[in-house]
Tab-separated table of C-alpha atoms in Angstrom:
chain	number	residue	atom	x	y	z
Q	7	UNK	CA	-9.625	8.359	19.694
Q	8	UNK	CA	-12.556	7.909	22.111
Q	9	UNK	CA	-14.546	4.716	22.617
Q	10	UNK	CA	-17.488	6.249	20.760
Q	11	UNK	CA	-15.266	7.199	17.830
Q	12	UNK	CA	-13.865	3.664	17.697
Q	13	UNK	CA	-17.385	2.243	17.617
Q	14	UNK	CA	-18.390	4.642	14.829
Q	15	UNK	CA	-15.253	3.761	12.881
Q	16	UNK	CA	-16.093	0.064	13.239
Q	17	UNK	CA	-19.625	0.611	11.929
Q	18	UNK	CA	-18.456	2.672	8.943
Q	19	UNK	CA	-15.692	0.162	8.236
Q	20	UNK	CA	-18.325	-2.577	8.173
Q	21	UNK	CA	-20.225	-0.573	5.559
Q	22	UNK	CA	-17.128	-0.194	3.391
Q	23	UNK	CA	-16.160	-3.841	3.779
Q	24	UNK	CA	-19.627	-4.925	2.629
Q	25	UNK	CA	-18.978	-3.022	-0.602
Q	26	UNK	CA	-15.688	-4.886	-0.985
Q	27	UNK	CA	-17.307	-8.275	-0.295
Q	28	UNK	CA	-20.072	-7.549	-2.796
Q	29	UNK	CA	-17.439	-6.639	-5.398
Q	30	UNK	CA	-14.647	-9.204	-4.930
Q	31	UNK	CA	-13.339	-8.205	-8.355
Q	32	UNK	CA	-11.746	-5.246	-6.545
Q	33	UNK	CA	-9.334	-7.547	-4.720
Q	34	UNK	CA	-8.840	-9.776	-7.760
Q	35	UNK	CA	-8.127	-6.777	-9.998
Q	36	UNK	CA	-5.657	-5.427	-7.461
Q	37	UNK	CA	-3.745	-8.721	-7.541
Q	38	UNK	CA	-3.838	-9.236	-11.332
Q	39	UNK	CA	-1.156	-6.680	-12.228
Q	40	UNK	CA	1.363	-7.812	-9.569
Q	41	UNK	CA	0.779	-11.479	-10.440
Q	42	UNK	CA	1.237	-10.733	-14.154
Q	43	UNK	CA	4.510	-8.929	-13.378
Q	44	UNK	CA	5.627	-11.831	-11.210
Q	45	UNK	CA	4.938	-14.326	-14.002
Q	46	UNK	CA	6.603	-12.148	-16.634
Q	47	UNK	CA	9.781	-11.405	-14.700
Q	48	UNK	CA	10.138	-14.940	-13.330
Q	49	UNK	CA	9.499	-16.982	-16.458
Q	50	UNK	CA	10.532	-14.542	-19.225
Q	51	UNK	CA	13.226	-12.245	-17.828
Q	52	UNK	CA	14.319	-14.154	-14.726
Q	53	UNK	CA	16.904	-16.274	-16.486
Q	54	UNK	CA	18.668	-13.221	-17.892
Q	55	UNK	CA	18.696	-11.162	-14.687
Q	56	UNK	CA	21.692	-11.537	-12.430
Q	57	UNK	CA	21.094	-10.802	-8.755
Q	58	UNK	CA	24.016	-12.585	-7.049
Q	59	UNK	CA	21.404	-13.985	-4.642
Q	60	UNK	CA	21.034	-17.642	-3.756
Q	61	UNK	CA	17.826	-19.457	-4.583
Q	62	UNK	CA	15.304	-18.893	-7.381
Q	63	UNK	CA	14.671	-15.428	-8.777
Q	64	UNK	CA	11.140	-15.447	-7.350
Q	65	UNK	CA	12.680	-15.227	-3.865
Q	66	UNK	CA	14.458	-12.017	-4.878
Q	67	UNK	CA	11.436	-10.627	-6.755
Q	68	UNK	CA	8.573	-11.195	-4.313
Q	69	UNK	CA	9.243	-8.312	-1.847
Q	70	UNK	CA	8.978	-5.753	-4.646
Q	71	UNK	CA	5.830	-7.400	-5.994
Q	72	UNK	CA	4.229	-7.169	-2.550
Q	73	UNK	CA	4.916	-3.425	-2.467
Q	74	UNK	CA	3.416	-3.031	-5.957
Q	75	UNK	CA	0.336	-4.951	-4.759
Q	76	UNK	CA	-0.178	-2.420	-1.977
Q	77	UNK	CA	0.381	0.513	-4.346
Q	78	UNK	CA	-2.279	-0.912	-6.669
Q	79	UNK	CA	-4.735	-1.547	-3.857
Q	80	UNK	CA	-4.682	1.848	-2.184
Q	81	UNK	CA	-5.980	3.453	-5.385
Q	82	UNK	CA	-9.421	2.060	-4.520
Q	83	UNK	CA	-9.329	3.902	-1.200
Q	84	UNK	CA	-8.856	7.191	-3.008
Q	85	UNK	CA	-11.614	6.259	-5.452
Q	86	UNK	CA	-14.136	5.282	-2.754
Q	87	UNK	CA	-13.430	8.398	-0.678
Q	88	UNK	CA	-13.848	10.643	-3.723
Q	89	UNK	CA	-17.236	9.053	-4.474
Q	90	UNK	CA	-18.382	9.538	-0.866
Q	91	UNK	CA	-17.465	13.224	-1.096
Q	92	UNK	CA	-18.962	13.718	-4.546
Q	93	UNK	CA	-22.224	11.935	-3.754
Q	94	UNK	CA	-22.737	13.869	-0.521
Q	95	UNK	CA	-22.404	10.924	1.854
Q	96	UNK	CA	-19.750	12.667	3.937
Q	97	UNK	CA	-21.953	15.726	4.336
Q	98	UNK	CA	-24.888	13.544	5.405
Q	99	UNK	CA	-22.704	11.804	7.972
Q	100	UNK	CA	-21.605	15.184	9.314
Q	101	UNK	CA	-25.238	15.999	10.111
Q	102	UNK	CA	-25.202	13.074	12.526
Q	103	UNK	CA	-23.593	13.093	15.981
Q	104	UNK	CA	-20.514	11.079	14.993
Q	105	UNK	CA	-16.811	11.724	15.188
Q	106	UNK	CA	-15.422	13.538	12.173
Q	107	UNK	CA	-12.272	11.391	12.135
Q	108	UNK	CA	-14.234	8.129	11.986
Q	109	UNK	CA	-15.080	8.726	8.309
Q	110	UNK	CA	-11.429	8.808	7.241
Q	111	UNK	CA	-10.308	6.047	9.587
Q	112	UNK	CA	-13.012	3.718	8.259
Q	113	UNK	CA	-11.550	4.072	4.768
Q	114	UNK	CA	-8.078	3.436	6.174
Q	115	UNK	CA	-9.210	0.301	8.024
Q	116	UNK	CA	-10.981	-0.988	4.909
Q	117	UNK	CA	-7.834	-0.427	2.862
Q	118	UNK	CA	-5.747	-2.347	5.375
Q	119	UNK	CA	-8.131	-5.335	5.371
Q	120	UNK	CA	-8.566	-5.426	1.580
Q	121	UNK	CA	-4.841	-5.112	0.915
Q	122	UNK	CA	-4.027	-7.921	3.329
Q	123	UNK	CA	-6.376	-10.155	1.335
Q	124	UNK	CA	-4.675	-9.119	-1.926
Q	125	UNK	CA	-1.233	-9.745	-0.415
Q	126	UNK	CA	-2.319	-13.205	0.712
Q	127	UNK	CA	-3.515	-13.968	-2.821
Q	128	UNK	CA	-0.217	-12.821	-4.370
Q	129	UNK	CA	1.775	-14.782	-1.786
Q	130	UNK	CA	-0.250	-17.907	-2.580
Q	131	UNK	CA	0.602	-17.572	-6.272
Q	132	UNK	CA	4.274	-17.002	-5.395
Q	133	UNK	CA	4.317	-20.221	-3.342
Q	134	UNK	CA	2.844	-22.091	-6.308
Q	135	UNK	CA	5.629	-20.625	-8.476
Q	136	UNK	CA	8.338	-21.936	-6.180
Q	137	UNK	CA	8.871	-19.219	-3.596
Q	138	UNK	CA	10.341	-20.584	-0.393
Q	139	UNK	CA	11.445	-18.824	2.784
Q	140	UNK	CA	13.641	-19.855	5.682
Q	141	UNK	CA	12.221	-17.075	7.868
Q	142	UNK	CA	11.321	-17.815	11.468
Q	143	UNK	CA	7.913	-17.046	12.946
Q	144	UNK	CA	9.316	-13.829	14.434
Q	145	UNK	CA	10.640	-12.787	11.014
Q	146	UNK	CA	7.247	-13.460	9.391
Q	147	UNK	CA	5.564	-11.335	12.055
Q	148	UNK	CA	8.066	-8.563	11.306
Q	149	UNK	CA	7.297	-8.905	7.572
Q	150	UNK	CA	3.556	-8.633	8.273
Q	151	UNK	CA	4.090	-5.596	10.513
Q	152	UNK	CA	6.237	-3.875	7.889
Q	153	UNK	CA	3.683	-4.562	5.136
Q	154	UNK	CA	0.918	-3.174	7.373
Q	155	UNK	CA	2.971	-0.016	7.956
Q	156	UNK	CA	3.562	0.338	4.204
Q	157	UNK	CA	-0.186	-0.052	3.651
Q	158	UNK	CA	-1.077	2.546	6.294
Q	159	UNK	CA	1.432	5.059	4.940
Q	160	UNK	CA	0.350	4.687	1.310
Q	161	UNK	CA	-3.330	4.605	2.313
Q	162	UNK	CA	-3.029	8.042	3.912
Q	163	UNK	CA	-1.388	9.243	0.694
Q	164	UNK	CA	-4.444	7.790	-1.085
Q	165	UNK	CA	-6.781	9.598	1.328
Q	166	UNK	CA	-4.945	12.828	0.578
Q	167	UNK	CA	-5.360	12.208	-3.170
Q	168	UNK	CA	-9.045	11.370	-2.789
Q	169	UNK	CA	-9.707	14.564	-0.874
Q	170	UNK	CA	-7.804	16.688	-3.405
Q	171	UNK	CA	-9.021	15.073	-6.643
Q	172	UNK	CA	-11.317	16.888	-9.050
Q	173	UNK	CA	-12.458	13.800	-10.969
Q	174	UNK	CA	-12.817	10.047	-10.596
Q	175	UNK	CA	-9.823	9.449	-12.861
Q	176	UNK	CA	-7.726	11.909	-10.892
Q	177	UNK	CA	-8.593	10.162	-7.641
Q	178	UNK	CA	-6.839	6.956	-8.698
Q	179	UNK	CA	-4.178	8.353	-11.044
Q	180	UNK	CA	-1.877	9.155	-8.116
Q	181	UNK	CA	-1.114	5.439	-7.759
Q	182	UNK	CA	0.696	5.237	-11.113
Q	183	UNK	CA	3.924	6.818	-9.807
Q	184	UNK	CA	3.737	4.542	-6.748
Q	185	UNK	CA	3.515	1.474	-8.996
Q	186	UNK	CA	6.349	2.751	-11.229
Q	187	UNK	CA	8.712	3.687	-8.378
Q	188	UNK	CA	9.722	0.086	-7.535
Q	189	UNK	CA	11.153	-0.258	-11.051
Q	190	UNK	CA	13.805	2.322	-10.072
Q	191	UNK	CA	14.799	0.479	-6.924
Q	192	UNK	CA	16.306	-2.840	-5.910
Q	193	UNK	CA	12.941	-4.570	-6.392
Q	194	UNK	CA	13.843	-6.243	-9.711
Q	195	UNK	CA	17.626	-5.921	-10.041
Q	196	UNK	CA	20.452	-4.843	-7.717
Q	197	UNK	CA	21.081	-1.109	-7.788
Q	198	UNK	CA	24.769	-1.763	-8.562
Q	199	UNK	CA	23.802	-2.760	-12.106
Q	200	UNK	CA	22.252	0.662	-12.828
Q	201	UNK	CA	23.984	3.732	-14.328
Q	202	UNK	CA	25.429	6.188	-11.798
Q	203	UNK	CA	22.626	8.818	-11.429
Q	204	UNK	CA	19.901	6.171	-11.595
Q	205	UNK	CA	21.715	4.009	-9.044
Q	206	UNK	CA	22.068	6.983	-6.693
Q	207	UNK	CA	18.336	7.702	-6.884
Q	208	UNK	CA	17.462	4.021	-6.467
Q	209	UNK	CA	19.661	3.667	-3.406
Q	210	UNK	CA	18.231	6.753	-1.687
Q	211	UNK	CA	14.504	6.339	-2.316
Q	212	UNK	CA	12.246	4.600	0.234
Q	213	UNK	CA	11.215	1.587	-1.855
Q	214	UNK	CA	14.756	0.202	-1.896
Q	215	UNK	CA	15.035	0.296	1.898
Q	216	UNK	CA	11.590	-1.322	2.248
Q	217	UNK	CA	12.259	-4.056	-0.311
Q	218	UNK	CA	15.738	-4.825	1.039
Q	219	UNK	CA	14.327	-5.104	4.567
Q	220	UNK	CA	11.561	-7.480	3.459
Q	221	UNK	CA	14.052	-9.548	1.456
Q	222	UNK	CA	16.431	-9.832	4.412
Q	223	UNK	CA	13.633	-10.872	6.775
Q	224	UNK	CA	12.257	-13.479	4.368
Q	225	UNK	CA	15.708	-14.973	3.761
Q	226	UNK	CA	16.633	-14.876	7.452
Q	227	UNK	CA	19.575	-12.647	6.546
Q	228	UNK	CA	21.024	-9.642	8.377
Q	229	UNK	CA	18.664	-6.672	8.179
Q	230	UNK	CA	21.181	-3.989	9.109
Q	231	UNK	CA	20.344	-0.295	8.924
Q	232	UNK	CA	17.957	-0.710	5.979
Q	233	UNK	CA	15.060	-1.532	8.304
Q	234	UNK	CA	15.540	1.659	10.330
Q	235	UNK	CA	15.777	3.703	7.133
Q	236	UNK	CA	12.564	2.100	5.873
Q	237	UNK	CA	10.782	2.766	9.170
Q	238	UNK	CA	11.939	6.399	9.157
Q	239	UNK	CA	10.662	6.903	5.600
Q	240	UNK	CA	7.324	5.257	6.338
Q	241	UNK	CA	6.806	7.154	9.602
Q	242	UNK	CA	7.582	10.447	7.872
Q	243	UNK	CA	5.221	9.724	4.961
Q	244	UNK	CA	2.478	8.552	7.324
Q	245	UNK	CA	2.659	11.583	9.616
Q	246	UNK	CA	2.884	14.110	6.770
Q	247	UNK	CA	0.077	12.550	4.713
Q	248	UNK	CA	-2.159	12.168	7.793
Q	249	UNK	CA	-1.617	15.807	8.823
Q	250	UNK	CA	-2.297	17.177	5.327
Q	251	UNK	CA	-5.302	14.910	4.753
Q	252	UNK	CA	-6.828	15.840	8.117
Q	253	UNK	CA	-6.361	19.534	7.385
Q	254	UNK	CA	-7.943	19.293	3.931
Q	255	UNK	CA	-10.794	17.158	5.263
Q	256	UNK	CA	-11.612	19.687	7.970
Q	257	UNK	CA	-11.546	22.471	5.392
Q	258	UNK	CA	-13.890	20.588	3.052
Q	259	UNK	CA	-16.352	19.525	5.715
Q	260	UNK	CA	-16.507	22.828	7.601
Q	261	UNK	CA	-17.907	24.798	4.668
């Protein structure tokens, strides 16, 4: 990306971020569902769930809740991009001498910033509920980097959905499977407690590798191969979604 394209992306990102700042309920709404799940599973179901992990259940639960927070947040990226396309803003921007890619990257950058704010809010609630971590500074940096990569990967999936949607509801509906997927993973209970076919699916889907990696980093435990599996999944999703979204965007804006 050229210097000019970076400058244009920064300007368009500033525009999108002003919309977020003027509507802080977007971030609050994104955090409400994960926080409600965290309260429900910790204080209602937590005592009945066996995880064989040391420490309070909130320590086991939080990594999955963070992933659900991101899945909830990226839906707004799809929604905002769909509105820009529907209302003709993208076409108006194309009439100006700006980089075509800056439009999409501004939505991606806005998603990353907004989701980091939502994650910080959820983490603050988790700390108030008793979450504690023995992770070193290096481990926390690794956690932040992994969460950013999850956000980027799912955001490009959101961009793809926003470009392909036919209605406002369709633009955000794609996030429902993303929010549901952690329930069939190790996010809430160990996969060993699941029936055979369900356990096989849970063990071989990307959320389990991501959640297990986050959990190991936060507990200062051995990460093992799960981190490399998670990185491979995320890189594959990111590259595929970016390529498809870019192709669809060029097709839509060249007509």
